[in-house]
Amino acid sequence: AFLLLACLSYGQSLFTAPAVAQAAQLRDVVISEIAWAGSGDSSSDEWIELYNNTSQAINLTSWAIDDHNGAQTYPLQGTIAAHSYFLLESREIATSVVGDMIKSTSLSNSGDSLVLKDASQNVVDTVNSANAAWFAGSNTTHATMERINLQSDGDQASNWHSGAGIATATSSNGGTIVGSPKAANTGTASTPVTTTTISSTISPSIV
């Protein structure tokens, strides 16, 4: 009783309030690889990989990726650990890697813009804002589009190249993915530290 009165006298709560949501900074999380052409097994094997450039885990709940100026929006949920990947797959069998989210995507082979926004609608990363042809990747070989420098502008064609196919994973029917889902991109200027991701439903943007 004494403790309760003491807390109330100072206007304090006995319960710990959740951390306040914080807006992300530009390129805290980036779009690091895009399988816009699907795979040799199926054009439906699309996926988008994110990378956390910070030393903090970031809650992606209420974040979203706007596709083609918002023609499609892919809401995100869960947490991406520090210096780690987050894999958004169009379907569970798109890769042999365990994805972090399954969400049907519709990436145009002729090119799309992709804009990553945080829970406050701040733009965190942008790729191909002109909705022009994809900077890299192939609809013939189904190579992915890999970001070269994870800290540099994703809206510059020079910061992307086509995946080399280092056989880190397979696609829906066992074919080799010409890319690197949830693994370091070939020739990446900034070497990622880990690939661990954590599922979470906590509301703050940064935990």
C-alpha positions in Angstrom: 0.0 0.0 0.0 2.8 2.4 0.8 4.5 1.7 -2.5 1.2 2.3 -4.3 0.7 5.7 -2.6 4.3 6.7 -3.2 4.0 6.0 -6.9 0.7 7.8 -7.2 2.0 10.8 -5.3 4.7 11.2 -7.9 2.2 10.7 -10.7 4.0 7.5 -11.8 2.4 4.4 -13.2 3.1 1.0 -11.8 3.1 -0.4 -15.4 5.9 0.1 -17.9 4.7 1.9 -20.9 5.7 0.5 -24.3 8.5 2.3 -26.1 7.4 5.2 -28.3 7.5 4.5 -32.0 10.3 6.2 -33.8 10.5 7.2 -37.4 13.2 5.4 -39.4 16.0 7.3 -41.1 16.7 7.1 -44.8 18.1 3.7 -45.8 18.0 2.3 -42.2 16.4 -0.6 -44.1 16.9 -1.1 -47.8 15.5 -3.2 -50.6 18.6 -5.3 -51.2 17.5 -7.8 -53.9 14.5 -8.3 -56.2 13.4 -11.5 -58.0 11.1 -9.6 -60.4 11.2 -12.3 -63.1 10.4 -15.1 -60.8 12.5 -18.2 -61.5 13.1 -20.7 -64.2 10.5 -22.9 -62.6 7.8 -20.3 -62.4 7.2 -16.6 -63.0 5.2 -16.7 -59.7 8.4 -17.3 -57.7 8.8 -13.6 -57.1 10.4 -12.3 -53.9 11.8 -9.1 -52.4 14.7 -9.1 -49.9 15.2 -6.3 -47.3 18.4 -5.6 -45.3 18.7 -3.8 -42.0 21.7 -1.4 -42.1 21.4 -0.5 -38.4 22.7 -2.0 -35.2 19.1 -2.2 -33.8 16.3 -4.6 -34.5 13.5 -2.8 -36.3 9.8 -3.7 -36.1 8.4 -3.6 -39.6 4.7 -3.8 -38.5 2.7 -1.1 -40.4 5.6 -0.6 -42.8 4.8 -1.2 -46.5 6.3 -1.4 -49.9 4.5 0.7 -52.6 4.8 -0.9 -56.0 4.4 1.3 -59.2 3.3 4.5 -57.4 1.0 2.6 -55.1 -0.8 0.6 -57.8 0.0 -2.3 -55.4 1.0 -2.1 -51.8 2.6 -4.9 -49.8 2.1 -4.3 -46.0 4.8 -5.7 -43.8 4.9 -7.2 -40.3 7.4 -8.8 -38.1 10.9 -7.7 -37.0 14.2 -7.5 -38.9 17.2 -8.0 -36.6 20.2 -5.8 -36.7 22.4 -6.2 -39.8 20.1 -8.9 -41.1 17.7 -9.9 -43.9 13.9 -10.1 -44.2 12.5 -12.1 -47.1 9.1 -11.3 -48.5 8.0 -14.2 -50.8 5.1 -14.2 -53.2 4.4 -17.8 -52.1 5.9 -20.2 -49.6 7.5 -22.4 -52.3 9.1 -19.5 -54.2 12.5 -20.3 -52.5 13.8 -23.1 -50.4 14.8 -20.5 -47.8 12.3 -19.9 -45.0 10.7 -16.6 -45.7 9.6 -14.0 -43.1 6.4 -13.1 -44.9 4.2 -14.5 -47.6 2.4 -11.9 -49.7 1.3 -12.2 -53.3 3.3 -9.7 -55.4 2.8 -8.5 -58.9 6.2 -7.2 -60.3 6.0 -6.1 -63.9 8.7 -7.5 -66.2 8.9 -4.2 -67.9 9.8 -2.4 -64.7 8.3 -1.0 -61.5 9.1 1.5 -58.9 9.4 0.2 -55.3 9.2 2.6 -52.3 9.7 1.3 -48.8 7.9 3.4 -46.1 7.9 3.2 -42.4 4.8 3.2 -40.1 4.7 7.0 -40.3 4.8 6.9 -44.1 8.3 8.3 -44.2 10.2 7.1 -47.3 13.0 4.9 -46.1 14.2 3.6 -49.5 13.4 4.0 -53.2 14.2 1.8 -56.2 13.5 2.8 -59.8 11.3 5.8 -59.1 10.8 6.5 -62.8 9.0 3.1 -63.3 11.4 2.5 -66.1 13.0 -0.8 -67.1 14.6 -2.7 -64.2 18.2 -1.7 -63.5 19.3 -5.4 -63.7 18.1 -8.9 -63.6 16.8 -10.9 -66.6 13.5 -12.3 -67.8 15.6 -14.9 -69.9 17.9 -16.3 -67.2 15.7 -15.2 -64.4 18.6 -13.6 -62.6 17.7 -11.4 -59.7 18.5 -7.7 -59.4 21.1 -7.3 -56.6 22.1 -4.1 -54.8 25.8 -3.5 -54.8 26.2 -1.0 -52.0 23.6 -1.4 -49.2 24.3 2.1 -47.9 24.1 3.9 -51.2 21.2 5.2 -53.2 18.9 2.5 -54.5 17.5 4.7 -57.2 20.7 4.7 -59.2 21.1 2.1 -61.9 24.9 1.9 -61.2 24.2 0.5 -57.7 22.6 -2.7 -59.1 23.7 -5.7 -61.0 22.3 -9.1 -62.0 22.6 -12.0 -59.7 25.4 -14.4 -60.5 23.7 -17.6 -59.3 25.8 -18.9 -56.4 23.4 -21.8 -55.7 22.4 -20.7 -52.2 18.8 -21.8 -52.7 16.4 -23.4 -55.1 13.1 -22.3 -56.5 9.6 -23.9 -56.5 10.4 -27.0 -58.5 14.0 -27.4 -57.4 15.7 -25.2 -60.0 18.7 -23.1 -59.0 18.0 -19.5 -58.1 20.2 -17.1 -60.0 20.5 -14.9 -57.0 21.0 -15.0 -53.2 17.8 -14.9 -51.1 18.6 -14.0 -47.5 22.3 -14.2 -48.2 25.0 -11.7 -49.1 24.8 -10.4 -52.7 27.6 -11.2 -55.1 30.0 -8.3 -55.1 28.2 -6.4 -52.4 30.3 -3.5 -51.2 29.1 -3.7 -47.6 29.3 -7.2 -46.3 26.3 -8.1 -44.1 27.0 -9.5 -40.6 24.2 -12.0 -40.1 21.0 -13.3 -41.6 19.0 -13.9 -38.4 15.4 -12.5 -38.3 12.9 -12.5 -35.5 9.1 -12.6 -35.7 7.4 -10.0 -33.6 4.1 -8.2 -33.2 5.4 -5.4 -30.9 4.0 -2.1 -31.9 7.1 0.3 -31.8 9.0 0.8 -35.0 12.4 0.3 -33.3 12.9 -2.0 -30.5 
